PDB file of C-alpha atoms in Angstrom:
ATOM      1  CA  GLU G 117      19.344 -10.265  20.207  1.00 83.00           C
ATOM      2  CA  ALA G 118      18.655  -6.626  19.326  1.00 82.00           C
ATOM      3  CA  GLN G 119      15.574  -6.454  17.196  1.00 92.00           C
ATOM      4  CA  VAL G 120      12.377  -4.746  16.163  1.00 96.00           C
ATOM      5  CA  THR G 121       9.418  -7.120  16.225  1.00 96.00           C
ATOM      6  CA  GLN G 122       6.240  -6.520  14.268  1.00 96.00           C
ATOM      7  CA  ASN G 123       3.061  -8.552  14.390  1.00 97.00           C
ATOM      8  CA  PRO G 124       1.377  -9.907  12.457  1.00 97.00           C
ATOM      9  CA  ARG G 125       3.527 -10.601   9.371  1.00 95.00           C
ATOM     10  CA  TYR G 126       0.480 -10.969   7.155  1.00 96.00           C
ATOM     11  CA  LEU G 127      -3.008  -9.573   7.609  1.00 97.00           C
ATOM     12  CA  ILE G 128      -6.052  -9.691   5.370  1.00 97.00           C
ATOM     13  CA  THR G 129      -9.055  -7.671   6.459  1.00 96.00           C
ATOM     14  CA  VAL G 130     -12.162  -5.981   5.118  1.00 96.00           C
ATOM     15  CA  THR G 131     -12.925  -2.310   4.663  1.00 97.00           C
ATOM     16  CA  GLY G 132     -13.874  -0.577   7.892  1.00 96.00           C
ATOM     17  CA  LYS G 133     -12.769  -3.234  10.363  1.00 97.00           C
ATOM     18  CA  LYS G 134     -10.420  -1.670  12.906  1.00 97.00           C
ATOM     19  CA  LEU G 135      -7.000  -3.243  13.236  1.00 97.00           C
ATOM     20  CA  THR G 136      -3.742  -2.739  15.103  1.00 98.00           C
ATOM     21  CA  VAL G 137      -0.242  -3.669  14.011  1.00 98.00           C
ATOM     22  CA  THR G 138       2.096  -4.009  16.961  1.00 98.00           C
ATOM     23  CA  CYS G 139       5.746  -2.977  17.080  1.00 98.00           C
ATOM     24  CA  SER G 140       8.199  -3.591  19.872  1.00 98.00           C
ATOM     25  CA  GLN G 141      11.930  -2.919  20.168  1.00 97.00           C
ATOM     26  CA  ASN G 142      14.362  -4.177  22.799  1.00 96.00           C
ATOM     27  CA  MET G 143      17.178  -1.676  22.260  1.00 94.00           C
ATOM     28  CA  ASN G 144      15.885   1.118  24.517  1.00 93.00           C
ATOM     29  CA  HIS G 145      15.635   3.438  21.509  1.00 92.00           C
ATOM     30  CA  GLU G 146      13.977   6.805  21.935  1.00 91.00           C
ATOM     31  CA  TYR G 147      12.972   7.240  18.293  1.00 91.00           C
ATOM     32  CA  MET G 148      10.439   5.026  16.538  1.00 94.00           C
ATOM     33  CA  SER G 149       8.730   5.403  13.209  1.00 94.00           C
ATOM     34  CA  TRP G 150       6.282   3.735  10.832  1.00 97.00           C
ATOM     35  CA  TYR G 151       6.774   3.550   7.069  1.00 96.00           C
ATOM     36  CA  ARG G 152       4.729   2.109   4.257  1.00 96.00           C
ATOM     37  CA  GLN G 153       6.358   0.644   1.172  1.00 93.00           C
ATOM     38  CA  ASP G 154       4.555   0.694  -2.161  1.00 92.00           C
ATOM     39  CA  PRO G 155       5.859  -0.319  -5.594  1.00 87.00           C
ATOM     40  CA  GLY G 156       7.444   2.585  -7.415  1.00 84.00           C
ATOM     41  CA  LEU G 157       7.119   4.877  -4.407  1.00 88.00           C
ATOM     42  CA  GLY G 158       9.813   3.641  -2.062  1.00 87.00           C
ATOM     43  CA  LEU G 159       9.224   4.077   1.662  1.00 91.00           C
ATOM     44  CA  ARG G 160       7.104   6.897   3.001  1.00 93.00           C
ATOM     45  CA  GLN G 161       6.905   7.875   6.633  1.00 93.00           C
ATOM     46  CA  ILE G 162       3.488   7.645   8.306  1.00 97.00           C
ATOM     47  CA  TYR G 163       4.132   8.705  11.902  1.00 96.00           C
ATOM     48  CA  TYR G 164       7.102   9.003  14.192  1.00 94.00           C
ATOM     49  CA  SER G 165       7.789   9.315  17.893  1.00 93.00           C
ATOM     50  CA  MET G 166      10.739  11.050  19.494  1.00 90.00           C
ATOM     51  CA  ASN G 167      10.026   9.522  22.923  1.00 90.00           C
ATOM     52  CA  VAL G 168       7.253   8.331  25.227  1.00 93.00           C
ATOM     53  CA  GLU G 169       4.051  10.341  24.773  1.00 92.00           C
ATOM     54  CA  VAL G 170       5.619  12.336  21.914  1.00 91.00           C
ATOM     55  CA  THR G 171       4.279  11.517  18.448  1.00 95.00           C
ATOM     56  CA  ASP G 172       3.966  13.469  15.227  1.00 93.00           C
ATOM     57  CA  LYS G 173       2.810  13.106  11.653  1.00 95.00           C
ATOM     58  CA  GLY G 174       5.066  12.035   8.846  1.00 93.00           C
ATOM     59  CA  ASP G 175       4.369  12.428   5.149  1.00 92.00           C
ATOM     60  CA  VAL G 176       1.292  10.208   4.805  1.00 96.00           C
ATOM     61  CA  PRO G 177      -0.560  10.143   8.160  1.00 97.00           C
ATOM     62  CA  GLU G 178      -4.163  10.182   6.889  1.00 97.00           C
ATOM     63  CA  GLY G 179      -6.148   7.168   8.048  1.00 97.00           C
ATOM     64  CA  TYR G 180      -3.636   6.122  10.705  1.00 98.00           C
ATOM     65  CA  LYS G 181      -3.167   6.610  14.424  1.00 98.00           C
ATOM     66  CA  VAL G 182      -0.299   5.768  16.750  1.00 98.00           C
ATOM     67  CA  SER G 183       0.427   5.826  20.445  1.00 96.00           C
ATOM     68  CA  ARG G 184       3.601   5.675  22.525  1.00 97.00           C
ATOM     69  CA  LYS G 185       2.711   4.825  26.100  1.00 97.00           C
ATOM     70  CA  GLU G 186       5.875   2.833  26.706  1.00 96.00           C
ATOM     71  CA  LYS G 187       9.317   3.305  25.267  1.00 96.00           C
ATOM     72  CA  ARG G 188       9.508  -0.132  23.683  1.00 97.00           C
ATOM     73  CA  ASN G 189       6.094  -0.210  21.961  1.00 98.00           C
ATOM     74  CA  PHE G 190       4.705   1.830  19.080  1.00 98.00           C
ATOM     75  CA  PRO G 191       1.481   0.333  17.678  1.00 98.00           C
ATOM     76  CA  LEU G 192      -0.044   1.460  14.389  1.00 98.00           C
ATOM     77  CA  ILE G 193      -3.838   1.699  14.405  1.00 98.00           C
ATOM     78  CA  LEU G 194      -6.120   1.748  11.381  1.00 97.00           C
ATOM     79  CA  GLU G 195      -9.546   2.687  12.726  1.00 95.00           C
ATOM     80  CA  SER G 196     -11.387   2.233   9.433  1.00 97.00           C
ATOM     81  CA  PRO G 197      -9.104   0.588   6.877  1.00 97.00           C
ATOM     82  CA  SER G 198      -9.658   1.205   3.187  1.00 97.00           C
ATOM     83  CA  PRO G 199      -8.271  -0.614   0.126  1.00 97.00           C
ATOM     84  CA  ASN G 200      -5.762   2.181  -0.545  1.00 96.00           C
ATOM     85  CA  GLN G 201      -4.067   1.211   2.718  1.00 98.00           C
ATOM     86  CA  THR G 202      -3.105  -2.140   1.242  1.00 98.00           C
ATOM     87  CA  SER G 203       0.651  -2.013   1.558  1.00 97.00           C
ATOM     88  CA  LEU G 204       3.778  -3.361   3.215  1.00 96.00           C
ATOM     89  CA  TYR G 205       4.364  -1.662   6.567  1.00 97.00           C
ATOM     90  CA  PHE G 206       7.628  -1.316   8.439  1.00 96.00           C
ATOM     91  CA  CYS G 207       8.329  -0.198  11.960  1.00 96.00           C
ATOM     92  CA  ALA G 208      11.786   1.176  12.713  1.00 94.00           C
ATOM     93  CA  SER G 209      13.714   2.529  15.667  1.00 93.00           C
ATOM     94  CA  SER G 210      16.973   4.293  16.388  1.00 90.00           C
ATOM     95  CA  SER G 211      18.861   6.027  19.143  1.00 85.00           C
ATOM     96  CA  GLY G 212      20.041   9.571  18.903  1.00 70.00           C
ATOM     97  CA  ASP G 213      20.299  11.520  15.705  1.00 69.00           C
ATOM     98  CA  ARG G 214      19.310   9.841  12.450  1.00 65.00           C
ATOM     99  CA  ARG G 215      22.258  11.528  10.765  1.00 68.00           C
ATOM    100  CA  ASN G 216      24.580   9.176  12.591  1.00 73.00           C
ATOM    101  CA  SER G 217      22.486   6.384  14.070  1.00 79.00           C
ATOM    102  CA  PRO G 218      21.001   3.883  11.639  1.00 83.00           C
ATOM    103  CA  LEU G 219      17.369   2.894  11.632  1.00 88.00           C
ATOM    104  CA  HIS G 220      16.667  -0.688  12.720  1.00 91.00           C
ATOM    105  CA  PHE G 221      13.719  -2.149  10.849  1.00 93.00           C
ATOM    106  CA  GLY G 222      11.254  -4.872  11.645  1.00 94.00           C
ATOM    107  CA  ASN G 223      10.531  -7.577   9.074  1.00 93.00           C
ATOM    108  CA  GLY G 224       7.366  -5.938   7.861  1.00 94.00           C
ATOM    109  CA  THR G 225       3.601  -6.491   7.910  1.00 97.00           C
ATOM    110  CA  ARG G 226       1.877  -7.124   4.625  1.00 96.00           C
ATOM    111  CA  LEU G 227      -1.664  -5.761   4.893  1.00 98.00           C
ATOM    112  CA  THR G 228      -4.428  -6.427   2.394  1.00 98.00           C
ATOM    113  CA  VAL G 229      -7.723  -4.565   2.725  1.00 97.00           C
ATOM    114  CA  THR G 230     -10.563  -5.874   0.566  1.00 96.00           C
TER     115      THR G 230
ATOM    116  CA  GLY F 230      12.031  19.557   0.336  1.00 82.00           C
ATOM    117  CA  ASN F 231      14.478  16.696   0.363  1.00 87.00           C
ATOM    118  CA  SER F 232      14.434  14.078  -2.335  1.00 92.00           C
ATOM    119  CA  VAL F 233      16.451  11.086  -3.512  1.00 95.00           C
ATOM    120  CA  THR F 234      16.533   9.855  -7.085  1.00 96.00           C
ATOM    121  CA  GLN F 235      17.717   6.376  -7.971  1.00 94.00           C
ATOM    122  CA  MET F 236      18.294   4.915 -11.397  1.00 87.00           C
ATOM    123  CA  GLU F 237      15.466   2.880 -12.862  1.00 84.00           C
ATOM    124  CA  GLY F 238      15.525  -0.864 -12.441  1.00 86.00           C
ATOM    125  CA  PRO F 239      15.485  -3.757 -12.245  1.00 94.00           C
ATOM    126  CA  VAL F 240      19.105  -4.664 -12.797  1.00 96.00           C
ATOM    127  CA  THR F 241      20.212  -8.171 -13.729  1.00 97.00           C
ATOM    128  CA  LEU F 242      23.889  -9.128 -13.681  1.00 97.00           C
ATOM    129  CA  SER F 243      25.972 -12.245 -13.952  1.00 97.00           C
ATOM    130  CA  GLU F 244      28.013 -13.344 -10.971  1.00 97.00           C
ATOM    131  CA  GLU F 245      31.366 -11.518 -10.674  1.00 97.00           C
ATOM    132  CA  ALA F 246      30.165  -8.579 -12.771  1.00 97.00           C
ATOM    133  CA  PHE F 247      30.807  -4.967 -11.727  1.00 97.00           C
ATOM    134  CA  LEU F 248      27.888  -3.145 -10.153  1.00 97.00           C
ATOM    135  CA  THR F 249      27.021   0.542 -10.173  1.00 97.00           C
ATOM    136  CA  ILE F 250      23.716   1.865  -8.856  1.00 97.00           C
ATOM    137  CA  ASN F 251      23.274   5.599  -9.298  1.00 97.00           C
ATOM    138  CA  CYS F 252      21.831   7.861  -6.620  1.00 97.00           C
ATOM    139  CA  THR F 253      21.487  11.629  -6.595  1.00 97.00           C
ATOM    140  CA  TYR F 254      19.897  13.803  -3.970  1.00 96.00           C
ATOM    141  CA  THR F 255      18.414  17.217  -3.275  1.00 95.00           C
ATOM    142  CA  ALA F 256      18.633  18.548   0.266  1.00 90.00           C
ATOM    143  CA  THR F 257      19.115  21.674   2.288  1.00 81.00           C
ATOM    144  CA  GLY F 258      22.234  21.856   4.378  1.00 79.00           C
ATOM    145  CA  TYR F 259      24.573  18.927   4.731  1.00 83.00           C
ATOM    146  CA  PRO F 260      22.713  15.639   4.945  1.00 90.00           C
ATOM    147  CA  SER F 261      24.026  12.239   5.870  1.00 91.00           C
ATOM    148  CA  LEU F 262      23.681   9.658   3.104  1.00 94.00           C
ATOM    149  CA  PHE F 263      22.878   5.974   3.392  1.00 95.00           C
ATOM    150  CA  TRP F 264      22.427   2.805   1.424  1.00 97.00           C
ATOM    151  CA  TYR F 265      19.983   0.285   2.840  1.00 96.00           C
ATOM    152  CA  VAL F 266      19.465  -3.260   1.533  1.00 97.00           C
ATOM    153  CA  GLN F 267      16.312  -5.357   1.718  1.00 94.00           C
ATOM    154  CA  TYR F 268      16.666  -9.106   1.241  1.00 94.00           C
ATOM    155  CA  PRO F 269      13.553 -11.073   0.262  1.00 89.00           C
ATOM    156  CA  GLY F 270      11.023 -11.292   3.087  1.00 86.00           C
ATOM    157  CA  GLU F 271      13.035  -9.101   5.415  1.00 88.00           C
ATOM    158  CA  GLY F 272      13.137  -5.526   6.618  1.00 89.00           C
ATOM    159  CA  LEU F 273      15.699  -3.014   5.497  1.00 91.00           C
ATOM    160  CA  GLN F 274      19.159  -3.050   7.009  1.00 93.00           C
ATOM    161  CA  LEU F 275      21.898  -0.497   6.815  1.00 93.00           C
ATOM    162  CA  LEU F 276      24.563  -1.345   4.233  1.00 97.00           C
ATOM    163  CA  LEU F 277      26.787   1.722   4.520  1.00 96.00           C
ATOM    164  CA  LYS F 278      26.711   5.419   5.268  1.00 94.00           C
ATOM    165  CA  ALA F 279      28.652   8.667   4.851  1.00 94.00           C
ATOM    166  CA  THR F 280      28.111  11.724   6.984  1.00 91.00           C
ATOM    167  CA  LYS F 281      30.110  14.421   5.189  1.00 90.00           C
ATOM    168  CA  ALA F 282      31.451  15.355   1.789  1.00 92.00           C
ATOM    169  CA  ASP F 283      34.183  13.114   0.355  1.00 95.00           C
ATOM    170  CA  ASP F 284      33.528  10.411   2.975  1.00 95.00           C
ATOM    171  CA  LYS F 285      33.533   6.891   1.593  1.00 97.00           C
ATOM    172  CA  GLY F 286      31.243   4.336   3.175  1.00 96.00           C
ATOM    173  CA  SER F 287      32.081   0.665   2.705  1.00 97.00           C
ATOM    174  CA  ASN F 288      30.759  -2.702   3.809  1.00 97.00           C
ATOM    175  CA  LYS F 289      30.651  -6.259   2.421  1.00 95.00           C
ATOM    176  CA  GLY F 290      32.623  -5.170  -0.652  1.00 97.00           C
ATOM    177  CA  PHE F 291      30.221  -2.340  -1.453  1.00 98.00           C
ATOM    178  CA  GLU F 292      31.420   1.271  -1.559  1.00 98.00           C
ATOM    179  CA  ALA F 293      29.868   4.693  -2.039  1.00 98.00           C
ATOM    180  CA  THR F 294      31.474   8.133  -1.933  1.00 97.00           C
ATOM    181  CA  TYR F 295      29.639  11.280  -0.829  1.00 97.00           C
ATOM    182  CA  ARG F 296      30.097  13.740  -3.716  1.00 96.00           C
ATOM    183  CA  LYS F 297      28.786  17.149  -2.727  1.00 93.00           C
ATOM    184  CA  GLU F 298      29.719  18.796  -6.030  1.00 94.00           C
ATOM    185  CA  THR F 299      27.549  16.367  -8.002  1.00 95.00           C
ATOM    186  CA  THR F 300      25.069  15.663  -5.142  1.00 96.00           C
ATOM    187  CA  SER F 301      25.594  11.956  -5.694  1.00 97.00           C
ATOM    188  CA  PHE F 302      26.175   8.794  -3.670  1.00 98.00           C
ATOM    189  CA  HIS F 303      26.562   6.004  -6.212  1.00 98.00           C
ATOM    190  CA  LEU F 304      26.856   2.431  -4.942  1.00 98.00           C
ATOM    191  CA  GLU F 305      29.555   0.193  -6.425  1.00 98.00           C
ATOM    192  CA  LYS F 306      30.823  -3.330  -6.019  1.00 98.00           C
ATOM    193  CA  GLY F 307      33.636  -4.867  -7.991  1.00 97.00           C
ATOM    194  CA  SER F 308      32.330  -8.424  -8.163  1.00 96.00           C
ATOM    195  CA  VAL F 309      28.741  -9.259  -7.285  1.00 97.00           C
ATOM    196  CA  GLN F 310      27.563 -12.575  -5.898  1.00 97.00           C
ATOM    197  CA  VAL F 311      24.232 -14.368  -6.134  1.00 97.00           C
ATOM    198  CA  SER F 312      23.744 -13.577  -2.444  1.00 96.00           C
ATOM    199  CA  ASP F 313      23.741  -9.834  -3.283  1.00 97.00           C
ATOM    200  CA  SER F 314      20.353 -10.199  -4.959  1.00 97.00           C
ATOM    201  CA  ALA F 315      18.109  -7.779  -3.073  1.00 97.00           C
ATOM    202  CA  VAL F 316      16.437  -4.384  -3.241  1.00 95.00           C
ATOM    203  CA  TYR F 317      18.751  -1.423  -2.632  1.00 97.00           C
ATOM    204  CA  PHE F 318      17.576   1.927  -1.280  1.00 95.00           C
ATOM    205  CA  CYS F 319      19.483   5.172  -1.227  1.00 96.00           C
ATOM    206  CA  ALA F 320      18.428   7.537   1.582  1.00 94.00           C
ATOM    207  CA  LEU F 321      19.339  10.785   3.263  1.00 92.00           C
ATOM    208  CA  SER F 322      18.823  12.399   6.653  1.00 88.00           C
ATOM    209  CA  ASP F 323      19.178  16.120   7.121  1.00 79.00           C
ATOM    210  CA  GLY F 324      19.354  16.145  10.902  1.00 70.00           C
ATOM    211  CA  GLY F 325      16.172  18.191  11.371  1.00 64.00           C
ATOM    212  CA  ALA F 326      13.806  17.781  14.326  1.00 61.00           C
ATOM    213  CA  ASN F 327      12.436  14.526  12.930  1.00 67.00           C
ATOM    214  CA  SER F 328      15.714  13.659  11.279  1.00 68.00           C
ATOM    215  CA  LYS F 329      13.665  11.301   9.193  1.00 78.00           C
ATOM    216  CA  LEU F 330      15.138   9.262   6.408  1.00 86.00           C
ATOM    217  CA  THR F 331      14.023  10.234   2.925  1.00 89.00           C
ATOM    218  CA  PHE F 332      14.248   7.197   0.663  1.00 92.00           C
ATOM    219  CA  GLY F 333      14.635   6.706  -3.036  1.00 93.00           C
ATOM    220  CA  LYS F 334      12.266   4.316  -4.802  1.00 93.00           C
ATOM    221  CA  GLY F 335      14.634   1.380  -4.534  1.00 93.00           C
ATOM    222  CA  ILE F 336      16.109  -0.814  -7.218  1.00 95.00           C
ATOM    223  CA  THR F 337      15.947  -4.579  -7.502  1.00 95.00           C
ATOM    224  CA  LEU F 338      19.215  -6.348  -8.233  1.00 97.00           C
ATOM    225  CA  SER F 339      19.201  -9.920  -9.466  1.00 97.00           C
ATOM    226  CA  VAL F 340      22.508 -11.772  -9.820  1.00 97.00           C
ATOM    227  CA  ARG F 341      22.494 -14.971 -11.832  1.00 97.00           C
ATOM    228  CA  PRO F 342      25.088 -17.739 -11.426  1.00 95.00           C
TER     229      PRO F 342
END
């Protein structure tokens, strides 16, 4: 089954404790992206990757890192989480041009930073 | 920059009622327009799309027409069901280097039996 898999689904952590949210897709998609969803703000892009070893900032990259060493994986790293990073995070992937190819989303990771 | 504006929510309807969710956009060039739906506890999934002016996207009884003159992409359904209860997002992609999706804030639809 074609899917984007994120782990974990739920994560509670404390300020400053490094964490990684994993994302893997099995559709051989070149493009992958991370979004955060906050009430009243919709989804905002954090980082994206056009292909292996190619990553770039989205609209809200501060406090986050990513890497793309393999085509299928695109982990999101919070080196020193802060409470304002409490949010619902989504990983997504697509092939080709986003004008025509839909984004496939994972089921989300709900992060709480205390 | 690009932006998407959705009507304020939430929206509560009775089963079989008519649904309209308004969406307007601001973009350079000729973007593609999308509606995504998010069911409880799940990620977003594409509901329908339109890639050029006057195109009508349709799926699962939902429809939306790309209106360039009014920069709108309103979502409609003639008869909603309880199973349509979800959050609906309007989005656009302008085909730039990132070709990222720009999302509206989303609107929660609740359909009661």
